[in-house]
Coordinates of C-alpha atoms in Angstrom, one line a residue:
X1 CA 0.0 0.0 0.0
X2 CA 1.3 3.6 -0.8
X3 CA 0.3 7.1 0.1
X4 CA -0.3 8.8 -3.4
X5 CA -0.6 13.0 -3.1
X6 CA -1.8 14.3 -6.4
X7 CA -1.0 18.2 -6.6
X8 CA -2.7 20.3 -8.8
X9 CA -1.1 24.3 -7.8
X10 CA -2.6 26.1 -10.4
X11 CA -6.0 24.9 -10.5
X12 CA -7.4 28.5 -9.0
X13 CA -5.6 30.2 -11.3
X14 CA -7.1 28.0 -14.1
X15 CA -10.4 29.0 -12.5
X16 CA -10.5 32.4 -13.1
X17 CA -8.7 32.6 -16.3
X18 CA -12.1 30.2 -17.3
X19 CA -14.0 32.9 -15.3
X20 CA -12.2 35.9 -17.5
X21 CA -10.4 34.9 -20.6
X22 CA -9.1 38.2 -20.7
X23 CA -6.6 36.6 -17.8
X24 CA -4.7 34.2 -20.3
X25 CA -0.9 35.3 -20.4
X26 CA -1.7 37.9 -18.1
X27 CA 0.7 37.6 -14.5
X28 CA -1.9 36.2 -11.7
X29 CA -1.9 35.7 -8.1
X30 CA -4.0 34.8 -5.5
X31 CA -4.3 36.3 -2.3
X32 CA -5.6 34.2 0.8
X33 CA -7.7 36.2 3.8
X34 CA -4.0 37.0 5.3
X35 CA -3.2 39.3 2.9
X36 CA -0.1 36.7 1.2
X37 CA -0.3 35.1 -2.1
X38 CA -1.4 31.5 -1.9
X39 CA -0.9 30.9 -5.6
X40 CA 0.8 32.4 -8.7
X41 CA 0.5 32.0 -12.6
X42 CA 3.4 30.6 -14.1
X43 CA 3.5 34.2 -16.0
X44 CA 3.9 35.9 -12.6
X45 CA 6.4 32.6 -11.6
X46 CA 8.8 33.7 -14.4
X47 CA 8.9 37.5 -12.9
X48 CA 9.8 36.1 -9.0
X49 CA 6.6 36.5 -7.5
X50 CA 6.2 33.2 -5.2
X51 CA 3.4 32.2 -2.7
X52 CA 3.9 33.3 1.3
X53 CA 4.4 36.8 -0.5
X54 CA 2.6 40.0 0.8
X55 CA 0.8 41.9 -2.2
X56 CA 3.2 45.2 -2.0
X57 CA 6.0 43.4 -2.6
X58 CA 4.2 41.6 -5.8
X59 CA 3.6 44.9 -6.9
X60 CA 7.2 46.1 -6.7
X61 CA 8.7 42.4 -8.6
X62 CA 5.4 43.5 -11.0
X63 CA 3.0 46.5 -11.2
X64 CA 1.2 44.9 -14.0
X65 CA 0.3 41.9 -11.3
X66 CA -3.3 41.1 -10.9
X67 CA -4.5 40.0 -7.4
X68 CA -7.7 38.6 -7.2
X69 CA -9.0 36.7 -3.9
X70 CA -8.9 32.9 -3.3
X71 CA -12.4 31.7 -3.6
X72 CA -12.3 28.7 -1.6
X73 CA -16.2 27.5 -2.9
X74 CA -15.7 27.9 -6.4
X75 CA -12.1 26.1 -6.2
X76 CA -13.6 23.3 -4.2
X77 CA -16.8 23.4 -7.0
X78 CA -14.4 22.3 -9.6
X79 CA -12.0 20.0 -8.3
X80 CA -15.0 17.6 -7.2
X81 CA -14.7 15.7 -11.1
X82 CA -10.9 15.4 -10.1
X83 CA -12.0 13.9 -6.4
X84 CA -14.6 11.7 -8.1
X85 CA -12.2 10.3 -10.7
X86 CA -9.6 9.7 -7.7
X87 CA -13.1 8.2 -6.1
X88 CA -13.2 5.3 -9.0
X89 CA -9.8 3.8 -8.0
X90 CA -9.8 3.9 -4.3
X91 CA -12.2 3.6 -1.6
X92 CA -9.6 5.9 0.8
X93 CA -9.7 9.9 -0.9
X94 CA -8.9 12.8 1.6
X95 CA -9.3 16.2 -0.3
X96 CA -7.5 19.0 1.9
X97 CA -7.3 21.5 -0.3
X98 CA -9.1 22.4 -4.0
X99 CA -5.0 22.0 -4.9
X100 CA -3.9 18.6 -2.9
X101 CA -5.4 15.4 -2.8
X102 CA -4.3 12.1 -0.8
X103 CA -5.0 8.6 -2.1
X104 CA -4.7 5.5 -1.0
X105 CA -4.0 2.9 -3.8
X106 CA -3.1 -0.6 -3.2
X107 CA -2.5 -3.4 -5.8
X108 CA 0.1 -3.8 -9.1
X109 CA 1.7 -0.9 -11.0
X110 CA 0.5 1.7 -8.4
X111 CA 3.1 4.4 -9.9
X112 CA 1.5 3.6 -14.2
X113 CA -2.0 4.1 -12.4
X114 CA -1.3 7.2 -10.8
X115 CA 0.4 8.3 -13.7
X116 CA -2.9 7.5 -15.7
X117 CA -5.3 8.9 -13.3
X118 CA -2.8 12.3 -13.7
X119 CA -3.0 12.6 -17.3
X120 CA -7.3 11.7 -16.8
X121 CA -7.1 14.9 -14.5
X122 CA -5.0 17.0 -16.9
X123 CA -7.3 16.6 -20.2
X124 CA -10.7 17.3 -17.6
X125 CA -9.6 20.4 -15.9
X126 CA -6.4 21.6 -18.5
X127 CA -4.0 22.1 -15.5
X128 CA -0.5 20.2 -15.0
X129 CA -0.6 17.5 -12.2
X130 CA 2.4 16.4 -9.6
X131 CA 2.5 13.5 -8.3
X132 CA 4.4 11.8 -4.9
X133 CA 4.0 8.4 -3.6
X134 CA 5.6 7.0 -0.2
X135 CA 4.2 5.3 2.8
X136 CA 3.5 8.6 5.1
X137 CA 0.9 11.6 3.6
X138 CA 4.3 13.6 5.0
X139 CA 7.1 12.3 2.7
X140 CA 4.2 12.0 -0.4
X141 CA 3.1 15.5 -0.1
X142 CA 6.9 16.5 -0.1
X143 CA 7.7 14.2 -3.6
X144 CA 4.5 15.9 -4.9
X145 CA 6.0 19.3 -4.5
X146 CA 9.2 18.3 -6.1
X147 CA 7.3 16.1 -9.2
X148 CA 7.6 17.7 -12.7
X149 CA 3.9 17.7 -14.2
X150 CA 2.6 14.8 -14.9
X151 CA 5.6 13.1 -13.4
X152 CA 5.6 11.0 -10.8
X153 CA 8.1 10.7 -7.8
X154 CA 8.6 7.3 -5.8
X155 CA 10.8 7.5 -2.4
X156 CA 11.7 4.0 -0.6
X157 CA 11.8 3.7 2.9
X158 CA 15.9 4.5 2.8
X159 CA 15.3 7.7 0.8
X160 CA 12.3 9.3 3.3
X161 CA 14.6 11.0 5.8
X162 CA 17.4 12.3 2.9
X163 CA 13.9 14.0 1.0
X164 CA 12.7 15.5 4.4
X165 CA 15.9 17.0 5.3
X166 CA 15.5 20.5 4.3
X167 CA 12.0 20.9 5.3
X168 CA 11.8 23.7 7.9
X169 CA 10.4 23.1 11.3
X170 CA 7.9 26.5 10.5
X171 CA 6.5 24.1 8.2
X172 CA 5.1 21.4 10.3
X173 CA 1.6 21.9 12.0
X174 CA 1.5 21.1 15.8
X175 CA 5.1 23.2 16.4
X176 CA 4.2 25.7 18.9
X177 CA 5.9 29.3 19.0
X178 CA 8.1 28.7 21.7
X179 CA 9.2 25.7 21.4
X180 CA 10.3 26.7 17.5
X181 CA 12.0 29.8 19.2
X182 CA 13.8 27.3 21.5
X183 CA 14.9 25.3 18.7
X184 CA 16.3 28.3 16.9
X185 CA 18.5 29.5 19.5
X186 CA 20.0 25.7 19.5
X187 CA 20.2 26.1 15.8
X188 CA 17.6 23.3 14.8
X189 CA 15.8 24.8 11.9
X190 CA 14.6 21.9 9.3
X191 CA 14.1 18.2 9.8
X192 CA 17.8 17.0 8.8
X193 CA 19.0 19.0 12.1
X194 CA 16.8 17.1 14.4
X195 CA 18.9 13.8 12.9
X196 CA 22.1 15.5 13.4
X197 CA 21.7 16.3 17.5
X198 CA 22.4 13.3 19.3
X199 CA 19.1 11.3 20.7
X200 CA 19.9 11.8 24.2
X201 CA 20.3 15.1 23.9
X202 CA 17.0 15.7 22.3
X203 CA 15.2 14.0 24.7
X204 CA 16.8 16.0 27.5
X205 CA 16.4 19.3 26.0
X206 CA 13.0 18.5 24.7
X207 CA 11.4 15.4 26.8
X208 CA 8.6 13.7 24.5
X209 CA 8.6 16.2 21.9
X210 CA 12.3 15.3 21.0
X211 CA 10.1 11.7 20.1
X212 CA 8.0 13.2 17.8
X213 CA 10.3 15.4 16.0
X214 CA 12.8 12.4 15.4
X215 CA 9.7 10.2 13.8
X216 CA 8.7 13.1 11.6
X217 CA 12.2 13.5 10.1
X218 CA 12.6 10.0 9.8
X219 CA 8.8 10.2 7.7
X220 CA 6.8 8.7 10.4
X221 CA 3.8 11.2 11.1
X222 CA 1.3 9.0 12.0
X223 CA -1.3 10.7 10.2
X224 CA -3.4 7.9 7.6
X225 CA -5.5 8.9 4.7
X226 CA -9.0 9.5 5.8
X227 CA -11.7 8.4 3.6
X228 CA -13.8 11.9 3.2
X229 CA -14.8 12.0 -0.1
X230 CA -17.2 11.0 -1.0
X231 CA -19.2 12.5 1.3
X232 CA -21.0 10.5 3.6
X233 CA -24.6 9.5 2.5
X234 CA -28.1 7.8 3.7
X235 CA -29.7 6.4 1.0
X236 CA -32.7 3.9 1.3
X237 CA -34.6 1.7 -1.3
X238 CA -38.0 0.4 -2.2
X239 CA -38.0 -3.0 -4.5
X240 CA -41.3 -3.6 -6.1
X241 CA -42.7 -7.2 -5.8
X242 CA -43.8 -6.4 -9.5
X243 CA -43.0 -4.1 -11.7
X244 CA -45.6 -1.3 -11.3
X245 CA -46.6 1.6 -13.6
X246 CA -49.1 3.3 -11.4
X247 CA -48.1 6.9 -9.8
X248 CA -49.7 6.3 -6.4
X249 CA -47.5 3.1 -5.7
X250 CA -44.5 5.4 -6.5
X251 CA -45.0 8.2 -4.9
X252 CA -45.8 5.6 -1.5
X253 CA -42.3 4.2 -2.1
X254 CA -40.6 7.9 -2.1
X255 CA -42.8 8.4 1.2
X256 CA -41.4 4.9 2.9
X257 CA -37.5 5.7 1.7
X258 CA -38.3 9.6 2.9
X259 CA -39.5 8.6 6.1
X260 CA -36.9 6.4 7.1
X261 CA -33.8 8.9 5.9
X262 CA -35.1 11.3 7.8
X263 CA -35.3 9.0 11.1
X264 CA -32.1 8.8 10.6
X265 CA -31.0 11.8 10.2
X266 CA -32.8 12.9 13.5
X267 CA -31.5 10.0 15.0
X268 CA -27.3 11.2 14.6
X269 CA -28.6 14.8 14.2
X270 CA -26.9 14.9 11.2
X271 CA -28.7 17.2 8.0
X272 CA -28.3 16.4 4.2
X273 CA -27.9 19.2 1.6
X274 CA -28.3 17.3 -1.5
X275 CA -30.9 14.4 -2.7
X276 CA -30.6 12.1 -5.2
X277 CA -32.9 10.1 -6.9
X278 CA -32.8 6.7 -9.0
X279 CA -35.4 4.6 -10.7
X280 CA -34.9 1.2 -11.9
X281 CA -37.3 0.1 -14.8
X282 CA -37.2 -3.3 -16.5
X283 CA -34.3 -4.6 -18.4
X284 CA -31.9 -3.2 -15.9
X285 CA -32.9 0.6 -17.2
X286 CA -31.8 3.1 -14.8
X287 CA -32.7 6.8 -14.2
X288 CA -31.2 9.6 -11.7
X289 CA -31.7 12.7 -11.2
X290 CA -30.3 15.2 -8.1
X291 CA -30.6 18.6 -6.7
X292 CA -29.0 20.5 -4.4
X293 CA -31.3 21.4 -1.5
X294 CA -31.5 25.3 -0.6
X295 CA -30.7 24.8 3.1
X296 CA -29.7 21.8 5.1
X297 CA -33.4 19.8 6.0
X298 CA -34.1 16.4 8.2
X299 CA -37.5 16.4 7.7
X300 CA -40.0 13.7 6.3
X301 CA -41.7 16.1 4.2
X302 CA -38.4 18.7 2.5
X303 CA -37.2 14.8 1.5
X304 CA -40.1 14.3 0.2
X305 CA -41.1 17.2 -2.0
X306 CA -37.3 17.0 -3.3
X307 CA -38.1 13.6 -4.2
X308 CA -41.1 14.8 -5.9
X309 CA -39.9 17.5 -7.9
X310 CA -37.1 14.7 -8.7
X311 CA -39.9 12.5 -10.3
X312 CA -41.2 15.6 -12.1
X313 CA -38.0 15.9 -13.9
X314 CA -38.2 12.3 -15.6
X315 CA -39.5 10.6 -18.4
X316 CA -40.8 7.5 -17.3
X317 CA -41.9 5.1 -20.3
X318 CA -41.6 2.0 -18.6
X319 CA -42.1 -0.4 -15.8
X320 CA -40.7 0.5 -12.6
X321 CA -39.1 -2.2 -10.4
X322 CA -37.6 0.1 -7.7
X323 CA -36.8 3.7 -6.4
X324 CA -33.6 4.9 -4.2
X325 CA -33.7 8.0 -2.3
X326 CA -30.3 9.0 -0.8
X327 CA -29.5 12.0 1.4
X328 CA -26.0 13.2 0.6
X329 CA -23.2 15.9 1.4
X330 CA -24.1 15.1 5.5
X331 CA -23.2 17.6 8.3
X332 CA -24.0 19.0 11.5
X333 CA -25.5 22.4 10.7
X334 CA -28.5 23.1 10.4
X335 CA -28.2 26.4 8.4
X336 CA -31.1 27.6 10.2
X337 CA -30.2 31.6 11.6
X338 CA -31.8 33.4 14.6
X339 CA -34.7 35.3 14.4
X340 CA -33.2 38.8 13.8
X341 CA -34.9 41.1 16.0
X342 CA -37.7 38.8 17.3
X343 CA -36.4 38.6 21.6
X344 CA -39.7 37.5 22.7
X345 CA -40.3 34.8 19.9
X346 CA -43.4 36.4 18.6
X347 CA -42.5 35.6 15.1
X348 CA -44.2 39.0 13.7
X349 CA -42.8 39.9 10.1
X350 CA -44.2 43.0 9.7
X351 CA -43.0 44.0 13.0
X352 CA -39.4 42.7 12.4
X353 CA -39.4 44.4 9.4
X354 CA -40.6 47.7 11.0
X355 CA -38.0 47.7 13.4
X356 CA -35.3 46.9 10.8
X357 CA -36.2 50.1 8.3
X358 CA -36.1 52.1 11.6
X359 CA -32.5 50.7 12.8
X360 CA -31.1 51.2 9.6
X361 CA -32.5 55.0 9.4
X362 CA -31.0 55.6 12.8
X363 CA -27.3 54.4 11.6
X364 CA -27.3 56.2 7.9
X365 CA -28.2 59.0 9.6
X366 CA -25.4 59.0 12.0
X367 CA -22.6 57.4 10.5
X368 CA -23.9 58.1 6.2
X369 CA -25.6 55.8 3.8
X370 CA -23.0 53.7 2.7
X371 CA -22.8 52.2 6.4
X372 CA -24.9 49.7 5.9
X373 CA -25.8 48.0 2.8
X374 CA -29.0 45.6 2.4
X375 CA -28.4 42.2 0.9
X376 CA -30.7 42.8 -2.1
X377 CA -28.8 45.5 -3.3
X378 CA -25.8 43.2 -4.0
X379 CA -27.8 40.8 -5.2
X380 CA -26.8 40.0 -9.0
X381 CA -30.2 40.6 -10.8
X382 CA -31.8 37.3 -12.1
X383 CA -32.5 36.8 -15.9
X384 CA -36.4 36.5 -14.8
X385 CA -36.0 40.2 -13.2
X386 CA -34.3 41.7 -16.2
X387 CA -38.0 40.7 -18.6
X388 CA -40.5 43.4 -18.8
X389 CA -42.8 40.7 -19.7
X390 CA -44.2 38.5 -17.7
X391 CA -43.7 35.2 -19.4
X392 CA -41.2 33.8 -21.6
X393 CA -41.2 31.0 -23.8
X394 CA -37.8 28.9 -24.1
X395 CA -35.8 28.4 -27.5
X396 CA -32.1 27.8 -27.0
X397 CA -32.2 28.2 -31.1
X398 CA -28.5 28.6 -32.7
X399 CA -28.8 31.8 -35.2
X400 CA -26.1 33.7 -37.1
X401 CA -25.7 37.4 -35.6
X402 CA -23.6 40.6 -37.0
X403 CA -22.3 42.5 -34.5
X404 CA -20.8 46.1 -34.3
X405 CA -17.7 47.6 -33.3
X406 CA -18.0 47.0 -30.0
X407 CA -19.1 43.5 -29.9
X408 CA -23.0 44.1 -29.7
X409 CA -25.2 41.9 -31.5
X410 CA -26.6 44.6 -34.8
X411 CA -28.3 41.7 -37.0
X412 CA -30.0 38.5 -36.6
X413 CA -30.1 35.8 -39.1
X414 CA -33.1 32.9 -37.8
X415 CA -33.9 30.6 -40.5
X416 CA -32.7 32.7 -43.7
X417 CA -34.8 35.7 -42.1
X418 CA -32.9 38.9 -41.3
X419 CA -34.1 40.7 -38.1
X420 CA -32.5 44.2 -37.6
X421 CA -31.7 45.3 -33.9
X422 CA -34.0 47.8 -32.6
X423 CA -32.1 48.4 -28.7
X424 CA -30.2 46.7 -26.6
X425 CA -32.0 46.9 -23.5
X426 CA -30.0 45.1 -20.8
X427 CA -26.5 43.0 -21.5
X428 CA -25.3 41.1 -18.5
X429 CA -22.8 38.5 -17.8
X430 CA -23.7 34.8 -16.8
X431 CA -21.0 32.2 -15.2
X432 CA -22.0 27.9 -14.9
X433 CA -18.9 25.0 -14.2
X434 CA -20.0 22.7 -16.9
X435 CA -17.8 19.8 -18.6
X436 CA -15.3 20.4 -16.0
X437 CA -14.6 23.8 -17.0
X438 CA -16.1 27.1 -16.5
X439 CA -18.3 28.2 -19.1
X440 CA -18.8 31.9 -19.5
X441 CA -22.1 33.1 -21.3
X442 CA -22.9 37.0 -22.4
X443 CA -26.6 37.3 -22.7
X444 CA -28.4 41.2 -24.0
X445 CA -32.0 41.7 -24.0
X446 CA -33.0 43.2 -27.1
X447 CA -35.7 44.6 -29.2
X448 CA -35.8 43.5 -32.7
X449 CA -38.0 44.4 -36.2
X450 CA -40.4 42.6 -36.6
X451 CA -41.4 44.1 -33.3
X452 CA -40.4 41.7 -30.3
X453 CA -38.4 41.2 -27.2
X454 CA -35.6 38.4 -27.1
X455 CA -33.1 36.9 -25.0
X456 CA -29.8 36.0 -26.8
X457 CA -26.7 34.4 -25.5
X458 CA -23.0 34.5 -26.6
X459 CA -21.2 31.4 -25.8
X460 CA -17.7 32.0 -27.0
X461 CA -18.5 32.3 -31.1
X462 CA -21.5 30.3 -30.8
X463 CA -25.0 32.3 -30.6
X464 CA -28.5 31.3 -29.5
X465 CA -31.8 32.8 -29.3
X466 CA -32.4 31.5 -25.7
X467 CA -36.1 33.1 -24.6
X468 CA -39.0 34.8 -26.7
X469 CA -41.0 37.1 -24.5
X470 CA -44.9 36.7 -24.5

């Protein structure tokens, strides 16, 4: 059994230069909630501007530089197809970072296997791939660092404490301030000087820790891959006695497998934030569908009415000879926030609300209006909110479009008809992860003669007339 770390350090920077192509070539650096870079573009790389950084001195190797902020969710979002292809060859996958993955792979030709699995990762998300492999997470995540891309770096059990060596000690989690201070002044700064002081004298400057800093430069850190994704799930099924076509039977099944999830979930207090649904029909046929719940729920009835809307989404032309429900992406929180403003728990909305218009008068007036800002002013207005009309009919039609100088659609081609535009009355910009990359869609609003209101998206060179308003 080996310890495979797959490291993937640019795959934030691959993020937003999906998010903004306008980013590609461009020197790139991500700053962490401390204020230092956590990761550079290989364009800022080649200028000397390294992580652990602080952003003014990135400006001075680089005024050009552009620091945008980590974004933790979004970087998590997209490394999930990496954790799920990781998923398919091992049972044991512990995601600590969107950038580093551990792996627990057992059987023949571990080292051709992980360097398959790297070049998988490399064609899905178009970023390079290190790899290390040892017996400790500790000595693996070191080999990763040191990998070229989609190379991958075995150490042996003789080789673990020579690779360590120049590690420093500021590096290794559980080393308190003073004792790192104390191992300064006795000039034991990375892992190969803990080697070079005599045992006895470690343990009598140092008692038990000297033991623990000898087994972590000799790669024994005691820390085993934890299986974490994926995430823990509850899932129950109904089997049919026969294969049944009739709704009512169904939607009994989704209430039995509802029910008992959600005992469960009450029973370890545990909440699910996702719900997946899967249909078998006859010959083996299987359907699924999921959705990601809005907040966390344990209750019979949100399981069931996800379930539901589930079902709605599928076209069911068969048979069916069973139904799973299963309750994933568990944890503790609830996601349920006070009442704001409510003491007495009389539950009054109008009230609450009352009181809220009058608190925020009473702080704009004393410290300005920009003090406070309401959370539906930085809201990012929804396509729906942006129609004058009330309905819209869908159409995701491809059509040939001329634009002008400034990249605005001027002339629609649909079906050999030419349709001149009128206004442009809105142009906003929409982001979705899709096919393990980030797909970035301009949609405008327009008016267009013959008289009518459209919807019509820009997907790289590709355009569609999306909506038709009513």
């Amino acid at each position: 059994m080996l310890v495979a770390c797959f490291y993937m350090p640019r795959i934030g920077i691959a993020c937003e230069q999906a998010r903004l192509p306008s980013l590609q070539g461009e020197p790139v650096a991500l700053l962490n909630e401390a204020g230092t870079l956590a990761v550079v573009s290989e364009e800022a790389a080649a200028l000397g501007i390294a992580p652990g950084q602080s952003a003014p001195a990135a400006r001075t190797l680089c005024r050009s530089v552009l620091l945008l902020p980590y974004d933790l969710a979004a970087y998590e979002e997209a490394s999930q197809c990496v954790w799920d292809l990781l998923a398919i060859e091992s049972s044991v996958v512990e995601p600590t970072a969107p950038e580093l993955c551990f792996v627990e792979m057992t059987g023949p030709e571990i080292v051709e296997r992980a360097r398959h699995l790297a070049s998988l990762i490399a064609a899905r998300i178009h970023v390079s791939v290190q790899i290390g492999l040892a017996r400790t997470k500790l000595v693996a995540r070191q080999a990763a660092l040191l990998a070229a891309p989609a190379r991958a770096i075995t150490v042996e059990v003789d080789r673990e404490a020579a690779l360590l060596a120049g590690i420093p000690l500021q590096r290794l989690p559980g080393i308190n301030p003073p004792l790192l201070a104390k191992l300064e002044r006795l000039g034991i700064n990375t892992l190969g000087d803990v080697l070079r002081i005599p045992p006895r004298e470690m343990n009598r400057q140092f008692k038990q820790t000297a033991l623990l800093l000898r087994r972590l430069a000799l790669g024994d850190d005691g820390d085993r891959v934890r299986p974490r994704w994926p995430r823990p799930s509850i899932e129950r099924t109904y089997c049919f006695e026969e294969e049944i076509e009739d709704a009512r039977m169904l939607h009994y099944a989704l209430e039995r497998c509802a029910s008992r999830i959600a005992r469960m979930l009450q029973r370890e207090h545990q909440f699910c934030r996702a719900v997946v649904l899967r249909i078998g029909l006859e010959a083996g046929e299987r359907i699924e569908e999921r959705e990601r719940l809005g907040r966390p729920a344990d209750q019979r009835q949100e399981l069931l009415d996800s379930a539901v809307r589930l079902l709605g989404r599928t076209r069911i032309d068969r048979p069916v000879a069973w139904v799973t429900l299963q309750a994933g992406d568990l944890g503790a929180g609830s996601g349920v926030q006070l009442t704001l403003l409510d003491e007495f728990g009389n539950n009054l909305p109008q009230e609450r609300r009352n009181r809220l218009d009058a608190a925020l008068v009473n702080l704009r007036r004393r410290y300005g209006f920009g003090c406070v800002v309401t959370g539906g002013l930085l809201r990012k207005a929804r396509r729906i909110t942006l129609w004058t009309h009330a309905l819209a009919r869908r159409r995701g039609e491809a059509v040939q479009v001329t634009t002008d100088s400034r990249g605005a659609p001027r002339r629609i081609l649909r079906r050999g008809e030419p349709w001149e535009v009128l206004a442009v009355q809105n142009r906003w910009k929409e982001t979705d992860w899709r096919w393990g990359r980030m797909i970035e869609t301009t949609a405008y609003r327009i008016e267009t003669a013959p008289s009518g209101c459209y919807e019509l998206h820009q997907i790289g060179v590709e355009w569609r007339l999306e909506a038709v308003a009513d």
